[in-house]
Amino acid sequence: MEQMVSNVQKKTFLRWILDRHLLTNREIIWLLHYLMSNDQLLGIIHIVDDVARCNRLITIAAPRNDGLVFRYIKATVETNDPEKAFHDLRMNQQEDVYLELDIEAVRRSPIYFSVLEENPNSAIDVHEKYGHMAEHATNEAERIFITERLNQAINEALDNGDETLFYTLTKQLNEVKKNNLK
């Protein structure tokens, strides 16, 4: 099952990464800004969990001891220079590019699962592999939303001096917290 991810979703995801300063290499940051500014190019970018056996790929990793944080491969040519990748991406905007982000904070985030697509060369279905994680991320997002809404309503009840509503909402908030611990 192939998932279609819109350019808006991809831009939001890339902006999320940049806003959290998860990358330190300025050339990689510039490359991501360029991807976000070019809709045609962004349309051929596919965010996958594994780029194995892809013909054209980019991997971006968190800084490690070996220093390898960026890799661009097109057929048999490989480079660690984001600037060379930029020039190739700028000149060839027809062939699909598969992007793997090997950054722990990204791979644990619900937004990552919203843009994750399948590698066409992989035998394992993304939904099979990450279905439980996506479900957990959805449940966590719902719990956070409900908690925030209840906290806001509790504050309003306090501001209005509505003691009955305050106790009712506090009881609901405690139930949400209790259910989360199970």
mmCIF file of C-alpha atoms in Angstrom:
data_model
loop_
_atom_site.group_PDB
_atom_site.id
_atom_site.type_symbol
_atom_site.label_atom_id
_atom_site.label_comp_id
_atom_site.label_asym_id
_atom_site.label_seq_id
_atom_site.Cartn_x
_atom_site.Cartn_y
_atom_site.Cartn_z
ATOM 1 C CA MET A 1 0.000 0.000 0.000
ATOM 2 C CA GLU A 2 1.598 3.227 -1.147
ATOM 3 C CA GLN A 3 1.039 6.366 0.880
ATOM 4 C CA MET A 4 0.760 9.723 -0.863
ATOM 5 C CA VAL A 5 2.336 12.527 1.142
ATOM 6 C CA SER A 6 1.652 16.105 0.073
ATOM 7 C CA ASN A 7 4.309 18.760 -0.341
ATOM 8 C CA VAL A 8 2.680 20.711 2.487
ATOM 9 C CA GLN A 9 3.197 17.742 4.837
ATOM 10 C CA LYS A 10 6.816 17.379 3.722
ATOM 11 C CA LYS A 11 7.481 21.111 4.205
ATOM 12 C CA THR A 12 5.913 20.999 7.655
ATOM 13 C CA PHE A 13 8.083 18.024 8.566
ATOM 14 C CA LEU A 14 11.304 19.610 7.268
ATOM 15 C CA ARG A 15 10.426 22.888 9.032
ATOM 16 C CA TRP A 16 9.859 20.877 12.241
ATOM 17 C CA ILE A 17 13.366 19.400 11.930
ATOM 18 C CA LEU A 18 14.951 22.783 11.264
ATOM 19 C CA ASP A 19 13.058 24.502 14.093
ATOM 20 C CA ARG A 20 14.391 21.971 16.592
ATOM 21 C CA HIS A 21 18.013 22.518 15.497
ATOM 22 C CA LEU A 22 18.562 18.792 15.075
ATOM 23 C CA LEU A 23 21.114 19.438 12.326
ATOM 24 C CA THR A 24 24.337 21.362 12.761
ATOM 25 C CA ASN A 25 25.856 21.213 9.281
ATOM 26 C CA ARG A 26 24.896 24.449 7.534
ATOM 27 C CA GLU A 27 25.145 22.962 4.028
ATOM 28 C CA ILE A 28 22.589 20.303 4.969
ATOM 29 C CA ILE A 29 20.373 23.010 6.447
ATOM 30 C CA TRP A 30 20.663 25.028 3.217
ATOM 31 C CA LEU A 31 19.805 21.918 1.201
ATOM 32 C CA LEU A 32 16.661 21.324 3.258
ATOM 33 C CA HIS A 33 15.661 24.970 2.804
ATOM 34 C CA TYR A 34 16.126 24.547 -0.940
ATOM 35 C CA LEU A 35 13.981 21.410 -0.962
ATOM 36 C CA MET A 36 11.231 23.274 0.897
ATOM 37 C CA SER A 37 11.334 26.144 -1.607
ATOM 38 C CA ASN A 38 11.059 23.980 -4.737
ATOM 39 C CA ASP A 39 7.691 22.238 -5.063
ATOM 40 C CA GLN A 40 8.654 20.226 -8.131
ATOM 41 C CA LEU A 41 11.727 18.833 -6.383
ATOM 42 C CA LEU A 42 9.863 18.249 -3.136
ATOM 43 C CA GLY A 43 7.324 16.211 -5.118
ATOM 44 C CA ILE A 44 9.980 13.618 -6.030
ATOM 45 C CA ILE A 45 11.396 13.389 -2.497
ATOM 46 C CA HIS A 46 10.151 10.354 -0.565
ATOM 47 C CA ILE A 47 10.918 10.043 3.144
ATOM 48 C CA VAL A 48 11.597 6.405 3.954
ATOM 49 C CA ASP A 49 12.947 4.483 6.931
ATOM 50 C CA ASP A 50 15.518 2.581 4.861
ATOM 51 C CA VAL A 51 17.067 3.577 1.517
ATOM 52 C CA ALA A 52 18.392 0.101 0.706
ATOM 53 C CA ARG A 53 18.480 -0.696 -3.008
ATOM 54 C CA CYS A 54 17.296 2.779 -4.054
ATOM 55 C CA ASN A 55 18.909 4.233 -7.159
ATOM 56 C CA ARG A 56 18.985 7.839 -5.923
ATOM 57 C CA LEU A 57 19.123 8.509 -2.217
ATOM 58 C CA ILE A 58 20.054 10.889 0.558
ATOM 59 C CA THR A 59 20.842 9.879 4.112
ATOM 60 C CA ILE A 60 21.148 12.449 6.877
ATOM 61 C CA ALA A 61 22.310 11.296 10.275
ATOM 62 C CA ALA A 62 22.868 12.879 13.653
ATOM 63 C CA PRO A 63 26.524 13.801 14.187
ATOM 64 C CA ARG A 64 28.530 10.738 15.202
ATOM 65 C CA ASN A 65 32.110 9.829 16.007
ATOM 66 C CA ASP A 66 32.818 8.730 12.432
ATOM 67 C CA GLY A 67 31.770 12.185 11.202
ATOM 68 C CA LEU A 68 29.501 10.796 8.464
ATOM 69 C CA VAL A 69 26.287 12.806 8.622
ATOM 70 C CA PHE A 70 25.400 13.168 4.942
ATOM 71 C CA ARG A 71 25.446 10.805 1.993
ATOM 72 C CA TYR A 72 24.082 11.237 -1.508
ATOM 73 C CA ILE A 73 24.103 8.385 -3.989
ATOM 74 C CA LYS A 74 22.968 8.428 -7.587
ATOM 75 C CA ALA A 75 23.421 5.061 -9.304
ATOM 76 C CA THR A 76 27.120 4.301 -8.678
ATOM 77 C CA VAL A 77 28.279 7.810 -7.729
ATOM 78 C CA GLU A 78 28.482 8.655 -4.033
ATOM 79 C CA THR A 79 29.338 11.900 -2.249
ATOM 80 C CA ASN A 80 29.354 13.226 1.305
ATOM 81 C CA ASP A 81 29.169 16.822 0.033
ATOM 82 C CA PRO A 82 25.683 18.393 0.310
ATOM 83 C CA GLU A 83 26.694 21.035 -2.241
ATOM 84 C CA LYS A 84 27.323 18.420 -4.944
ATOM 85 C CA ALA A 85 23.992 16.812 -4.093
ATOM 86 C CA PHE A 86 22.325 20.217 -4.381
ATOM 87 C CA HIS A 87 23.666 20.708 -7.909
ATOM 88 C CA ASP A 88 22.555 17.263 -9.020
ATOM 89 C CA LEU A 89 19.098 17.730 -7.473
ATOM 90 C CA ARG A 90 18.778 21.124 -9.147
ATOM 91 C CA MET A 91 19.672 19.682 -12.563
ATOM 92 C CA ASN A 92 17.612 16.466 -12.353
ATOM 93 C CA GLN A 93 14.104 16.970 -10.992
ATOM 94 C CA GLN A 94 12.448 13.989 -12.654
ATOM 95 C CA GLU A 95 13.940 10.917 -10.962
ATOM 96 C CA ASP A 96 12.638 10.009 -7.482
ATOM 97 C CA VAL A 97 14.906 10.638 -4.483
ATOM 98 C CA TYR A 98 14.597 8.634 -1.272
ATOM 99 C CA LEU A 99 15.495 10.423 1.960
ATOM 100 C CA GLU A 100 16.423 8.559 5.139
ATOM 101 C CA LEU A 101 16.826 10.472 8.386
ATOM 102 C CA ASP A 102 18.927 8.582 10.906
ATOM 103 C CA ILE A 103 18.174 10.932 13.802
ATOM 104 C CA GLU A 104 16.702 9.402 16.951
ATOM 105 C CA ALA A 105 14.565 12.447 17.860
ATOM 106 C CA VAL A 106 13.010 12.357 14.394
ATOM 107 C CA ARG A 107 12.311 8.623 14.382
ATOM 108 C CA ARG A 108 10.458 8.866 17.708
ATOM 109 C CA SER A 109 8.238 11.724 16.590
ATOM 110 C CA PRO A 110 4.600 11.391 15.459
ATOM 111 C CA ILE A 111 5.209 13.834 12.606
ATOM 112 C CA TYR A 112 7.792 11.424 11.149
ATOM 113 C CA PHE A 113 5.164 8.715 10.791
ATOM 114 C CA SER A 114 2.826 11.131 9.024
ATOM 115 C CA VAL A 115 5.312 11.630 6.156
ATOM 116 C CA LEU A 116 6.878 8.177 6.058
ATOM 117 C CA GLU A 117 6.494 6.437 2.702
ATOM 118 C CA GLU A 118 7.393 2.979 1.525
ATOM 119 C CA ASN A 119 10.638 2.120 -0.165
ATOM 120 C CA PRO A 120 9.473 0.423 -3.376
ATOM 121 C CA ASN A 121 12.424 -1.981 -3.135
ATOM 122 C CA SER A 122 11.614 -3.162 0.387
ATOM 123 C CA ALA A 123 9.664 -6.343 1.049
ATOM 124 C CA ILE A 124 8.427 -5.093 4.431
ATOM 125 C CA ASP A 125 5.334 -2.899 4.448
ATOM 126 C CA VAL A 126 5.794 0.358 6.390
ATOM 127 C CA HIS A 127 2.360 0.043 7.941
ATOM 128 C CA GLU A 128 3.179 -3.478 9.105
ATOM 129 C CA LYS A 129 6.498 -2.373 10.529
ATOM 130 C CA TYR A 130 5.393 0.848 12.243
ATOM 131 C CA GLY A 131 1.641 0.461 12.658
ATOM 132 C CA HIS A 132 1.834 0.069 16.429
ATOM 133 C CA MET A 133 4.153 3.088 16.715
ATOM 134 C CA ALA A 134 1.846 5.245 14.614
ATOM 135 C CA GLU A 135 -1.113 4.139 16.733
ATOM 136 C CA HIS A 136 0.810 4.975 19.908
ATOM 137 C CA ALA A 137 1.783 8.380 18.472
ATOM 138 C CA THR A 138 -1.856 9.098 17.625
ATOM 139 C CA ASN A 139 -3.024 8.087 21.106
ATOM 140 C CA GLU A 140 -0.313 10.226 22.705
ATOM 141 C CA ALA A 141 -1.246 13.244 20.586
ATOM 142 C CA GLU A 142 -4.911 12.790 21.531
ATOM 143 C CA ARG A 143 -4.028 12.501 25.238
ATOM 144 C CA ILE A 144 -1.929 15.682 25.085
ATOM 145 C CA PHE A 145 -4.712 17.544 23.291
ATOM 146 C CA ILE A 146 -7.339 16.464 25.844
ATOM 147 C CA THR A 147 -5.033 17.319 28.758
ATOM 148 C CA GLU A 148 -4.330 20.785 27.373
ATOM 149 C CA ARG A 149 -8.029 21.446 26.771
ATOM 150 C CA LEU A 150 -8.925 20.295 30.287
ATOM 151 C CA ASN A 151 -6.165 22.434 31.840
ATOM 152 C CA GLN A 152 -7.418 25.450 29.895
ATOM 153 C CA ALA A 153 -11.022 24.787 30.992
ATOM 154 C CA ILE A 154 -9.898 24.337 34.619
ATOM 155 C CA ASN A 155 -8.110 27.687 34.509
ATOM 156 C CA GLU A 156 -11.231 29.349 33.086
ATOM 157 C CA ALA A 157 -13.378 27.753 35.796
ATOM 158 C CA LEU A 158 -10.984 29.124 38.426
ATOM 159 C CA ASP A 159 -11.031 32.572 36.810
ATOM 160 C CA ASN A 160 -14.844 32.525 36.799
ATOM 161 C CA GLY A 161 -15.067 31.164 40.352
ATOM 162 C CA ASP A 162 -17.093 28.135 39.209
ATOM 163 C CA GLU A 163 -16.220 25.615 41.911
ATOM 164 C CA THR A 164 -18.525 22.848 40.634
ATOM 165 C CA LEU A 165 -17.092 22.973 37.109
ATOM 166 C CA PHE A 166 -13.562 23.101 38.532
ATOM 167 C CA TYR A 167 -14.074 19.866 40.492
ATOM 168 C CA THR A 168 -15.779 18.137 37.539
ATOM 169 C CA LEU A 169 -12.955 19.058 35.142
ATOM 170 C CA THR A 170 -10.263 18.166 37.673
ATOM 171 C CA LYS A 171 -11.851 14.743 38.109
ATOM 172 C CA GLN A 172 -11.824 14.273 34.296
ATOM 173 C CA LEU A 173 -8.163 15.338 34.117
ATOM 174 C CA ASN A 174 -7.237 12.868 36.861
ATOM 175 C CA GLU A 175 -9.036 10.088 34.933
ATOM 176 C CA VAL A 176 -7.053 10.917 31.776
ATOM 177 C CA LYS A 177 -3.802 10.839 33.767
ATOM 178 C CA LYS A 178 -4.784 7.584 35.497
ATOM 179 C CA ASN A 179 -5.650 5.928 32.169
ATOM 180 C CA ASN A 180 -2.294 7.026 30.768
ATOM 181 C CA LEU A 181 -0.431 5.223 33.544
ATOM 182 C CA LYS A 182 -2.090 1.890 32.673
#
